[in-house]
C-alpha cells in the first residue's frame, strides 16, 4: 500500500482505524475482482491511489455528517469510502444505489466487514429518487457524462432543491461543463484532484433546467 502523504500531507482528518478499514475494503476489491468486474483491470495495480484515495478526497472536502445518495455505486467509489469515514463520527449515512445484484452483494459484504455507515439499494436511480427522503448531498464517480448526471440529480432535487452535488470528473471535465451549461444553469466550484492532474471534483449547487 502506498502511503497517503503524497495525497494528503494533512492526513489527520481520518483516524488510524479508518485507514485500516479502507485497507480491508481495498483487499475485498482485489478478492472479488477475480469473479466480478468491479473496476477496470488495468487500474487494479493502482487501486489504492486511483480509487481509494481519489474517493477519499470527497470526505476531505465535505466531512460534515450528511446523508448522501451515491448514484451508480459500482464498486463503491466514492460512496463506500465516505460511509467508512462516517463510521468514526457515528453520524451521517450513505445510500448506495447500484442496480447490478452482484455488485450490490459486494457492497453489502464491505459494509459488513468495515461497519460503514451505508446501505445498499439494488435499483435504478429513477426508483431510488422516488424512494429516498431526507437527503443532503449527491455523489457519483465514473458513471456518466455531466449532462446525464445532472439529469439524474434533478430527480432527487424535486424533493430537496438545496441538495449539494459532488461529482468526480476526469481530464475532459471542462468540455463536459460547457455541454452541461447548454441545458442547465448551476453554480460551480472546481476542486482540482490530488489524484490526477487535470481531473476535478465538481461541487454544484442551484441547479435549474434552462428553458
mmCIF file of N, CA and C in Angstrom, residues 54-128:
data_model
loop_
_atom_site.group_PDB
_atom_site.id
_atom_site.type_symbol
_atom_site.label_atom_id
_atom_site.label_comp_id
_atom_site.label_asym_id
_atom_site.label_seq_id
_atom_site.Cartn_x
_atom_site.Cartn_y
_atom_site.Cartn_z
ATOM 1 N N UNK A 54 -8.446 8.639 -4.271
ATOM 2 C CA UNK A 54 -9.197 9.576 -5.100
ATOM 3 C C UNK A 54 -10.577 9.820 -4.488
ATOM 4 N N UNK A 55 -11.239 8.756 -4.047
ATOM 5 C CA UNK A 55 -12.560 8.888 -3.435
ATOM 6 C C UNK A 55 -12.487 9.591 -2.084
ATOM 7 N N UNK A 56 -11.402 9.371 -1.358
ATOM 8 C CA UNK A 56 -11.259 9.962 -0.028
ATOM 9 C C UNK A 56 -11.202 11.488 -0.083
ATOM 10 N N UNK A 57 -10.838 12.022 -1.234
ATOM 11 C CA UNK A 57 -10.818 13.476 -1.378
ATOM 12 C C UNK A 57 -12.184 14.093 -1.081
ATOM 13 N N UNK A 58 -13.249 13.368 -1.387
ATOM 14 C CA UNK A 58 -14.590 13.901 -1.182
ATOM 15 C C UNK A 58 -14.850 14.147 0.302
ATOM 16 N N UNK A 59 -14.471 13.200 1.154
ATOM 17 C CA UNK A 59 -14.675 13.374 2.590
ATOM 18 C C UNK A 59 -13.782 14.479 3.123
ATOM 19 N N UNK A 60 -12.618 14.632 2.543
ATOM 20 C CA UNK A 60 -11.735 15.725 2.951
ATOM 21 C C UNK A 60 -12.355 17.078 2.625
ATOM 22 N N UNK A 61 -13.020 17.167 1.484
ATOM 23 C CA UNK A 61 -13.670 18.417 1.086
ATOM 24 C C UNK A 61 -14.970 18.666 1.838
ATOM 25 N N UNK A 62 -15.711 17.590 2.121
ATOM 26 C CA UNK A 62 -17.003 17.723 2.789
ATOM 27 C C UNK A 62 -17.109 16.680 3.904
ATOM 28 N N UNK A 63 -16.513 16.960 5.069
ATOM 29 C CA UNK A 63 -16.510 15.987 6.175
ATOM 30 C C UNK A 63 -17.755 16.029 7.050
ATOM 31 N N UNK A 64 -18.673 16.946 6.785
ATOM 32 C CA UNK A 64 -19.875 17.024 7.622
ATOM 33 C C UNK A 64 -20.665 15.719 7.546
ATOM 34 N N UNK A 65 -21.313 15.325 8.653
ATOM 35 C CA UNK A 65 -22.067 14.056 8.672
ATOM 36 C C UNK A 65 -23.399 14.184 7.949
ATOM 37 N N UNK A 66 -23.333 14.233 6.633
ATOM 38 C CA UNK A 66 -24.517 14.401 5.808
ATOM 39 C C UNK A 66 -25.156 13.049 5.487
ATOM 40 N N UNK A 67 -26.364 13.103 4.951
ATOM 41 C CA UNK A 67 -27.000 11.918 4.385
ATOM 42 C C UNK A 67 -26.858 12.006 2.877
ATOM 43 N N UNK A 68 -26.098 11.062 2.324
ATOM 44 C CA UNK A 68 -25.736 11.065 0.910
ATOM 45 C C UNK A 68 -26.536 10.037 0.130
ATOM 46 N N UNK A 69 -26.714 10.297 -1.167
ATOM 47 C CA UNK A 69 -27.063 9.242 -2.108
ATOM 48 C C UNK A 69 -25.913 9.162 -3.103
ATOM 49 N N UNK A 70 -25.370 7.963 -3.268
ATOM 50 C CA UNK A 70 -24.269 7.727 -4.201
ATOM 51 C C UNK A 70 -24.847 7.004 -5.416
ATOM 52 N N UNK A 71 -24.895 7.701 -6.533
ATOM 53 C CA UNK A 71 -25.568 7.187 -7.726
ATOM 54 C C UNK A 71 -24.657 6.240 -8.508
ATOM 55 N N UNK A 72 -25.192 5.067 -8.871
ATOM 56 C CA UNK A 72 -24.419 4.112 -9.647
ATOM 57 C C UNK A 72 -23.135 3.706 -8.957
ATOM 58 N N UNK A 73 -23.260 3.178 -7.737
ATOM 59 C CA UNK A 73 -22.096 2.992 -6.868
ATOM 60 C C UNK A 73 -21.048 2.042 -7.419
ATOM 61 N N UNK A 74 -21.456 1.026 -8.172
ATOM 62 C CA UNK A 74 -20.472 0.092 -8.718
ATOM 63 C C UNK A 74 -19.685 -0.595 -7.619
ATOM 64 N N UNK A 75 -18.374 -0.379 -7.598
ATOM 65 C CA UNK A 75 -17.512 -0.951 -6.559
ATOM 66 C C UNK A 75 -17.545 -0.142 -5.266
ATOM 67 N N UNK A 76 -18.295 0.967 -5.269
ATOM 68 C CA UNK A 76 -18.448 1.749 -4.042
ATOM 69 C C UNK A 76 -17.634 3.021 -3.971
ATOM 70 N N UNK A 77 -17.043 3.421 -5.091
ATOM 71 C CA UNK A 77 -16.260 4.661 -5.094
ATOM 72 C C UNK A 77 -17.108 5.793 -5.677
ATOM 73 N N UNK A 78 -17.306 6.912 -4.960
ATOM 74 C CA UNK A 78 -16.729 7.232 -3.654
ATOM 75 C C UNK A 78 -17.622 6.900 -2.460
ATOM 76 N N UNK A 79 -18.861 6.419 -2.695
ATOM 77 C CA UNK A 79 -19.831 6.324 -1.621
ATOM 78 C C UNK A 79 -19.412 5.484 -0.431
ATOM 79 N N UNK A 80 -18.826 4.308 -0.701
ATOM 80 C CA UNK A 80 -18.425 3.450 0.417
ATOM 81 C C UNK A 80 -17.259 4.051 1.203
ATOM 82 N N UNK A 81 -16.374 4.743 0.522
ATOM 83 C CA UNK A 81 -15.282 5.418 1.227
ATOM 84 C C UNK A 81 -15.861 6.456 2.183
ATOM 85 N N UNK A 82 -16.836 7.216 1.714
ATOM 86 C CA UNK A 82 -17.494 8.187 2.587
ATOM 87 C C UNK A 82 -18.165 7.487 3.761
ATOM 88 N N UNK A 83 -18.864 6.374 3.501
ATOM 89 C CA UNK A 83 -19.533 5.633 4.558
ATOM 90 C C UNK A 83 -18.563 5.099 5.603
ATOM 91 N N UNK A 84 -17.407 4.640 5.175
ATOM 92 C CA UNK A 84 -16.383 4.158 6.108
ATOM 93 C C UNK A 84 -15.869 5.308 6.960
ATOM 94 N N UNK A 85 -15.664 6.457 6.346
ATOM 95 C CA UNK A 85 -15.192 7.627 7.103
ATOM 96 C C UNK A 85 -16.241 8.105 8.103
ATOM 97 N N UNK A 86 -17.514 8.039 7.724
ATOM 98 C CA UNK A 86 -18.575 8.475 8.626
ATOM 99 C C UNK A 86 -18.702 7.573 9.844
ATOM 100 N N UNK A 87 -18.212 6.332 9.739
ATOM 101 C CA UNK A 87 -18.341 5.399 10.857
ATOM 102 C C UNK A 87 -17.658 5.925 12.115
ATOM 103 N N UNK A 88 -16.573 6.661 11.952
ATOM 104 C CA UNK A 88 -15.877 7.153 13.139
ATOM 105 C C UNK A 88 -16.583 8.362 13.751
ATOM 106 N N UNK A 89 -17.498 8.988 13.013
ATOM 107 C CA UNK A 89 -18.255 10.115 13.553
ATOM 108 C C UNK A 89 -19.537 9.662 14.238
ATOM 109 N N UNK A 90 -20.036 8.469 13.844
ATOM 110 C CA UNK A 90 -21.291 7.983 14.400
ATOM 111 C C UNK A 90 -22.501 8.735 13.888
ATOM 112 N N UNK A 91 -22.317 9.516 12.833
ATOM 113 C CA UNK A 91 -23.409 10.298 12.256
ATOM 114 C C UNK A 91 -23.317 10.242 10.738
ATOM 115 N N UNK A 92 -24.400 10.675 10.074
ATOM 116 C CA UNK A 92 -24.410 10.670 8.616
ATOM 117 C C UNK A 92 -24.684 9.276 8.067
ATOM 118 N N UNK A 93 -24.995 9.226 6.785
ATOM 119 C CA UNK A 93 -25.321 7.943 6.149
ATOM 120 C C UNK A 93 -25.108 8.069 4.644
ATOM 121 N N UNK A 94 -24.827 6.944 3.991
ATOM 122 C CA UNK A 94 -24.694 6.919 2.536
ATOM 123 C C UNK A 94 -25.625 5.846 1.974
ATOM 124 N N UNK A 95 -26.514 6.249 1.089
ATOM 125 C CA UNK A 95 -27.370 5.325 0.365
ATOM 126 C C UNK A 95 -26.693 4.982 -0.960
ATOM 127 N N UNK A 96 -26.270 3.737 -1.092
ATOM 128 C CA UNK A 96 -25.556 3.278 -2.276
ATOM 129 C C UNK A 96 -26.557 2.699 -3.272
ATOM 130 N N UNK A 97 -26.691 3.334 -4.415
ATOM 131 C CA UNK A 97 -27.654 2.905 -5.427
ATOM 132 C C UNK A 97 -26.908 2.149 -6.522
ATOM 133 N N UNK A 98 -27.174 0.858 -6.625
ATOM 134 C CA UNK A 98 -26.484 0.007 -7.598
ATOM 135 C C UNK A 98 -27.442 -1.080 -8.074
ATOM 136 N N UNK A 99 -27.804 -1.039 -9.352
ATOM 137 C CA UNK A 99 -28.815 -1.959 -9.878
ATOM 138 C C UNK A 99 -28.278 -3.354 -10.189
ATOM 139 N N UNK A 100 -26.948 -3.502 -10.276
ATOM 140 C CA UNK A 100 -26.356 -4.807 -10.544
ATOM 141 C C UNK A 100 -26.318 -5.617 -9.248
ATOM 142 N N UNK A 101 -27.000 -6.758 -9.232
ATOM 143 C CA UNK A 101 -27.133 -7.521 -7.989
ATOM 144 C C UNK A 101 -25.813 -8.065 -7.466
ATOM 145 N N UNK A 102 -24.919 -8.467 -8.352
ATOM 146 C CA UNK A 102 -23.617 -8.978 -7.905
ATOM 147 C C UNK A 102 -22.792 -7.872 -7.250
ATOM 148 N N UNK A 103 -22.811 -6.693 -7.851
ATOM 149 C CA UNK A 103 -22.082 -5.571 -7.247
ATOM 150 C C UNK A 103 -22.742 -5.144 -5.942
ATOM 151 N N UNK A 104 -24.083 -5.215 -5.898
ATOM 152 C CA UNK A 104 -24.785 -4.899 -4.654
ATOM 153 C C UNK A 104 -24.386 -5.864 -3.544
ATOM 154 N N UNK A 105 -24.210 -7.144 -3.876
ATOM 155 C CA UNK A 105 -23.764 -8.126 -2.886
ATOM 156 C C UNK A 105 -22.360 -7.790 -2.383
ATOM 157 N N UNK A 106 -21.497 -7.360 -3.280
ATOM 158 C CA UNK A 106 -20.152 -6.941 -2.877
ATOM 159 C C UNK A 106 -20.227 -5.764 -1.909
ATOM 160 N N UNK A 107 -21.038 -4.779 -2.225
ATOM 161 C CA UNK A 107 -21.157 -3.602 -1.366
ATOM 162 C C UNK A 107 -21.631 -4.000 0.028
ATOM 163 N N UNK A 108 -22.586 -4.911 0.105
ATOM 164 C CA UNK A 108 -23.083 -5.367 1.413
ATOM 165 C C UNK A 108 -21.979 -6.051 2.205
ATOM 166 N N UNK A 109 -21.131 -6.821 1.531
ATOM 167 C CA UNK A 109 -20.049 -7.512 2.223
ATOM 168 C C UNK A 109 -19.053 -6.521 2.797
ATOM 169 N N UNK A 110 -18.735 -5.474 2.043
ATOM 170 C CA UNK A 110 -17.806 -4.456 2.554
ATOM 171 C C UNK A 110 -18.403 -3.757 3.771
ATOM 172 N N UNK A 111 -19.687 -3.426 3.696
ATOM 173 C CA UNK A 111 -20.343 -2.799 4.841
ATOM 174 C C UNK A 111 -20.267 -3.699 6.065
ATOM 175 N N UNK A 112 -20.504 -5.003 5.874
ATOM 176 C CA UNK A 112 -20.461 -5.969 6.969
ATOM 177 C C UNK A 112 -19.085 -6.009 7.617
ATOM 178 N N UNK A 113 -18.042 -5.974 6.810
ATOM 179 C CA UNK A 113 -16.683 -6.152 7.337
ATOM 180 C C UNK A 113 -16.036 -4.852 7.817
ATOM 181 N N UNK A 114 -16.574 -3.713 7.427
ATOM 182 C CA UNK A 114 -15.962 -2.439 7.825
ATOM 183 C C UNK A 114 -16.833 -1.606 8.753
ATOM 184 N N UNK A 115 -18.110 -1.952 8.870
ATOM 185 C CA UNK A 115 -19.005 -1.140 9.684
ATOM 186 C C UNK A 115 -19.323 0.205 9.070
ATOM 187 N N UNK A 116 -19.215 0.311 7.758
ATOM 188 C CA UNK A 116 -19.520 1.566 7.077
ATOM 189 C C UNK A 116 -20.955 1.994 7.359
ATOM 190 N N UNK A 117 -21.151 3.288 7.505
ATOM 191 C CA UNK A 117 -22.499 3.832 7.693
ATOM 192 C C UNK A 117 -23.134 3.987 6.311
ATOM 193 N N UNK A 118 -23.658 2.892 5.822
ATOM 194 C CA UNK A 118 -24.181 2.854 4.456
ATOM 195 C C UNK A 118 -25.188 1.720 4.327
ATOM 196 N N UNK A 119 -26.060 1.851 3.332
ATOM 197 C CA UNK A 119 -26.992 0.789 2.974
ATOM 198 C C UNK A 119 -27.060 0.706 1.461
ATOM 199 N N UNK A 120 -27.449 -0.465 0.964
ATOM 200 C CA UNK A 120 -27.429 -0.738 -0.474
ATOM 201 C C UNK A 120 -28.857 -0.791 -0.999
ATOM 202 N N UNK A 121 -29.059 -0.148 -2.132
ATOM 203 C CA UNK A 121 -30.369 -0.128 -2.784
ATOM 204 C C UNK A 121 -30.207 -0.675 -4.196
ATOM 205 N N UNK A 122 -30.525 -1.961 -4.403
ATOM 206 C CA UNK A 122 -30.346 -2.589 -5.716
ATOM 207 C C UNK A 122 -31.473 -2.219 -6.672
ATOM 208 N N UNK A 123 -31.400 -1.026 -7.188
ATOM 209 C CA UNK A 123 -32.463 -0.500 -8.050
ATOM 210 C C UNK A 123 -31.885 0.566 -8.962
ATOM 211 N N UNK A 124 -32.685 0.987 -9.919
ATOM 212 C CA UNK A 124 -32.268 2.053 -10.810
ATOM 213 C C UNK A 124 -32.352 3.399 -10.095
ATOM 214 N N UNK A 125 -31.614 4.366 -10.605
ATOM 215 C CA UNK A 125 -31.568 5.682 -9.974
ATOM 216 C C UNK A 125 -32.958 6.303 -9.914
ATOM 217 N N UNK A 126 -33.741 6.133 -10.977
ATOM 218 C CA UNK A 126 -35.078 6.717 -11.008
ATOM 219 C C UNK A 126 -35.946 6.199 -9.856
ATOM 220 N N UNK A 127 -35.842 4.895 -9.564
ATOM 221 C CA UNK A 127 -36.612 4.309 -8.463
ATOM 222 C C UNK A 127 -36.107 4.806 -7.118
ATOM 223 N N UNK A 128 -34.788 4.958 -6.995
ATOM 224 C CA UNK A 128 -34.206 5.453 -5.744
ATOM 225 C C UNK A 128 -34.662 6.879 -5.459
#
